[in-house]
């Protein structure tokens, strides 16, 4: 269930044809629940798709996208059956985690990737519409995850800030 307002989502598995692109989602029979989506391009710029523009983009499994919902909505897709490798580019990445291990939190995901690859992870709290984030803290004991240690969930999108290009480590994907 996605709350009304701004959200950050990601399909954990390939979506059905009726939901596999921005236009497909906007033109779905229940399209009255949303009016705009945004996705980051490889340069970190946000691409907008809405009912007034001709800028369509695909909604691929694992890639995150912002969506403005006009009312609460439930989107049902199949659970992920696996985790194909997910590449990061330096800078902002909007991504989801299809199969997070039970109890995986922001600190755990950050630690699995290390400070040499990811500087911070942020998620939008649907109850407060506020961003929660964790990042590396530099102290006498070296680098440690700090900030809000929120739970990582399938179907949710996250802002992942990568220090360089590489493969995203996703605990739970085997």
Short mmCIF file of C-alpha atoms in Angstrom, two decimals:
data_model
loop_
_atom_site.label_atom_id
_atom_site.label_comp_id
_atom_site.label_asym_id
_atom_site.label_seq_id
_atom_site.Cartn_x
_atom_site.Cartn_y
_atom_site.Cartn_z
CA UNK A 1 0.00 0.00 0.00
CA UNK A 2 1.35 3.39 -0.97
CA UNK A 3 0.11 6.40 0.98
CA UNK A 4 -1.24 9.52 -0.72
CA UNK A 5 1.30 12.25 -1.44
CA UNK A 6 4.87 11.90 -2.64
CA UNK A 7 6.36 8.42 -2.54
CA UNK A 8 9.47 6.60 -3.70
CA UNK A 9 8.72 3.13 -5.07
CA UNK A 10 10.43 0.29 -6.92
CA UNK A 11 9.00 -2.89 -8.38
CA UNK A 12 10.74 -5.89 -6.75
CA UNK A 13 10.16 -8.01 -9.87
CA UNK A 14 9.39 -7.26 -13.51
CA UNK A 15 6.00 -5.54 -13.56
CA UNK A 16 3.14 -6.76 -15.74
CA UNK A 17 2.71 -5.03 -19.12
CA UNK A 18 -0.12 -2.92 -17.66
CA UNK A 19 2.42 -1.29 -15.30
CA UNK A 20 5.79 -1.53 -17.14
CA UNK A 21 6.14 2.13 -18.15
CA UNK A 22 5.12 5.51 -16.88
CA UNK A 23 2.42 5.87 -19.56
CA UNK A 24 1.16 2.34 -18.92
CA UNK A 25 0.78 3.16 -15.23
CA UNK A 26 -0.82 6.56 -15.88
CA UNK A 27 -3.24 5.04 -18.42
CA UNK A 28 -4.13 2.05 -16.24
CA UNK A 29 -7.90 1.76 -15.55
CA UNK A 30 -7.21 2.94 -12.01
CA UNK A 31 -5.02 5.83 -13.23
CA UNK A 32 -6.98 8.36 -11.21
CA UNK A 33 -4.73 7.54 -8.25
CA UNK A 34 -1.64 9.32 -9.63
CA UNK A 35 -0.75 12.20 -11.88
CA UNK A 36 3.06 12.21 -12.17
CA UNK A 37 6.18 10.08 -11.87
CA UNK A 38 9.89 10.96 -11.87
CA UNK A 39 12.98 8.83 -12.47
CA UNK A 40 16.67 9.73 -12.25
CA UNK A 41 18.77 9.44 -15.38
CA UNK A 42 22.42 8.24 -15.19
CA UNK A 43 23.53 11.87 -14.65
CA UNK A 44 21.25 12.21 -11.61
CA UNK A 45 18.75 14.51 -13.35
CA UNK A 46 15.08 13.81 -12.70
CA UNK A 47 12.95 12.91 -15.72
CA UNK A 48 9.25 13.69 -15.34
CA UNK A 49 6.38 11.82 -16.91
CA UNK A 50 2.78 12.99 -16.55
CA UNK A 51 -0.49 13.05 -18.44
CA UNK A 52 0.48 16.30 -20.22
CA UNK A 53 3.96 15.43 -21.53
CA UNK A 54 5.18 12.89 -24.05
CA UNK A 55 8.15 11.81 -21.93
CA UNK A 56 7.58 8.12 -21.23
CA UNK A 57 10.09 5.88 -19.44
CA UNK A 58 10.18 2.24 -18.42
CA UNK A 59 9.49 1.09 -14.87
CA UNK A 60 12.04 -1.69 -14.58
CA UNK A 61 12.38 -4.07 -11.64
CA UNK A 62 14.77 -2.71 -9.02
CA UNK A 63 14.87 0.86 -10.32
CA UNK A 64 13.30 3.47 -8.06
CA UNK A 65 10.93 6.23 -9.08
CA UNK A 66 9.15 9.08 -7.36
CA UNK A 67 5.40 9.07 -7.65
CA UNK A 68 2.76 11.54 -6.52
CA UNK A 69 -0.33 9.65 -5.42
CA UNK A 70 -3.60 11.55 -5.13
CA UNK A 71 -4.97 8.94 -2.73
CA UNK A 72 -3.78 5.76 -0.99
CA UNK A 73 -3.27 2.94 -3.47
CA UNK A 74 -2.21 -0.70 -3.50
CA UNK A 75 -0.18 -1.99 -6.45
CA UNK A 76 0.16 -5.76 -6.59
CA UNK A 77 3.09 -7.37 -8.42
CA UNK A 78 4.75 -10.75 -8.07
CA UNK A 79 7.42 -11.20 -5.44
CA UNK A 80 10.98 -11.18 -6.71
CA UNK A 81 12.39 -14.58 -7.65
CA UNK A 82 15.98 -13.42 -7.73
CA UNK A 83 18.27 -10.43 -7.76
CA UNK A 84 20.07 -9.63 -10.98
CA UNK A 85 23.23 -7.54 -10.45
CA UNK A 86 22.42 -3.85 -9.97
CA UNK A 87 24.95 -1.34 -11.24
CA UNK A 88 25.51 1.98 -9.51
CA UNK A 89 26.73 5.13 -11.19
CA UNK A 90 28.58 7.83 -9.26
CA UNK A 91 26.14 10.23 -7.60
CA UNK A 92 22.39 9.83 -7.06
CA UNK A 93 20.79 6.44 -7.76
CA UNK A 94 17.07 5.71 -7.24
CA UNK A 95 16.87 1.99 -6.50
CA UNK A 96 14.95 -0.63 -4.59
CA UNK A 97 15.96 -3.88 -2.94
CA UNK A 98 13.94 -6.84 -4.30
CA UNK A 99 14.77 -9.39 -1.57
CA UNK A 100 16.21 -7.75 1.54
CA UNK A 101 17.30 -10.23 4.20
CA UNK A 102 14.96 -10.28 7.19
CA UNK A 103 15.67 -7.33 9.46
CA UNK A 104 18.02 -5.52 7.04
CA UNK A 105 18.35 -1.88 8.04
CA UNK A 106 19.97 1.18 6.52
CA UNK A 107 23.11 0.74 8.65
CA UNK A 108 23.42 -2.90 7.57
CA UNK A 109 23.01 -2.10 3.89
CA UNK A 110 25.49 0.76 4.14
CA UNK A 111 28.04 -1.49 5.93
CA UNK A 112 27.63 -4.28 3.34
CA UNK A 113 28.73 -1.86 0.63
CA UNK A 114 31.41 0.02 2.56
CA UNK A 115 32.34 3.71 2.56
CA UNK A 116 34.41 3.34 -0.59
CA UNK A 117 31.25 2.70 -2.65
CA UNK A 118 28.24 4.31 -0.94
CA UNK A 119 28.26 7.50 1.12
CA UNK A 120 24.58 7.57 2.16
CA UNK A 121 21.16 5.94 1.79
CA UNK A 122 17.87 7.80 2.22
CA UNK A 123 14.27 6.63 2.37
CA UNK A 124 11.00 8.56 2.49
CA UNK A 125 8.93 7.81 5.59
CA UNK A 126 5.32 7.45 4.31
CA UNK A 127 3.85 8.28 7.71
CA UNK A 128 5.62 11.62 8.15
CA UNK A 129 6.60 12.51 4.55
CA UNK A 130 10.10 13.16 5.90
CA UNK A 131 13.39 11.77 4.66
CA UNK A 132 15.32 9.38 6.88
CA UNK A 133 18.94 8.79 6.04
CA UNK A 134 22.06 7.05 7.20
CA UNK A 135 25.62 7.89 6.20
CA UNK A 136 29.18 7.27 7.25
CA UNK A 137 30.46 9.06 10.36
CA UNK A 138 34.19 9.67 10.60
CA UNK A 139 35.47 9.38 14.18
CA UNK A 140 38.33 8.15 16.31
CA UNK A 141 37.15 4.55 15.79
CA UNK A 142 37.18 4.91 12.02
CA UNK A 143 34.13 5.09 9.81
CA UNK A 144 30.83 3.89 11.28
CA UNK A 145 27.26 4.02 9.97
CA UNK A 146 25.31 6.84 11.62
CA UNK A 147 21.87 8.40 11.27
CA UNK A 148 18.43 6.81 11.24
CA UNK A 149 18.63 3.00 11.07
CA UNK A 150 15.34 2.41 9.22
CA UNK A 151 14.15 -0.96 7.89
CA UNK A 152 14.81 -1.80 4.20
CA UNK A 153 11.67 -3.19 2.52
CA UNK A 154 10.89 -4.70 -0.91
CA UNK A 155 8.78 -2.49 -3.18
CA UNK A 156 10.18 0.70 -1.67
CA UNK A 157 12.63 2.99 -3.47
CA UNK A 158 15.71 4.52 -1.90
CA UNK A 159 18.09 7.33 -2.76
CA UNK A 160 21.55 5.77 -2.80
CA UNK A 161 24.50 8.11 -3.11
CA UNK A 162 27.44 6.29 -4.69
CA UNK A 163 31.01 7.55 -4.55
CA UNK A 164 31.87 5.70 -7.76
CA UNK A 165 30.43 3.31 -10.32
CA UNK A 166 30.17 -0.34 -9.37
CA UNK A 167 27.86 -3.17 -8.38
CA UNK A 168 25.43 -2.61 -5.49
CA UNK A 169 25.70 -5.25 -2.74
CA UNK A 170 22.17 -6.31 -1.68
CA UNK A 171 22.17 -8.52 1.45
CA UNK A 172 19.56 -11.23 1.01
CA UNK A 173 20.18 -11.69 -2.69
CA UNK A 174 22.66 -14.53 -2.16
#
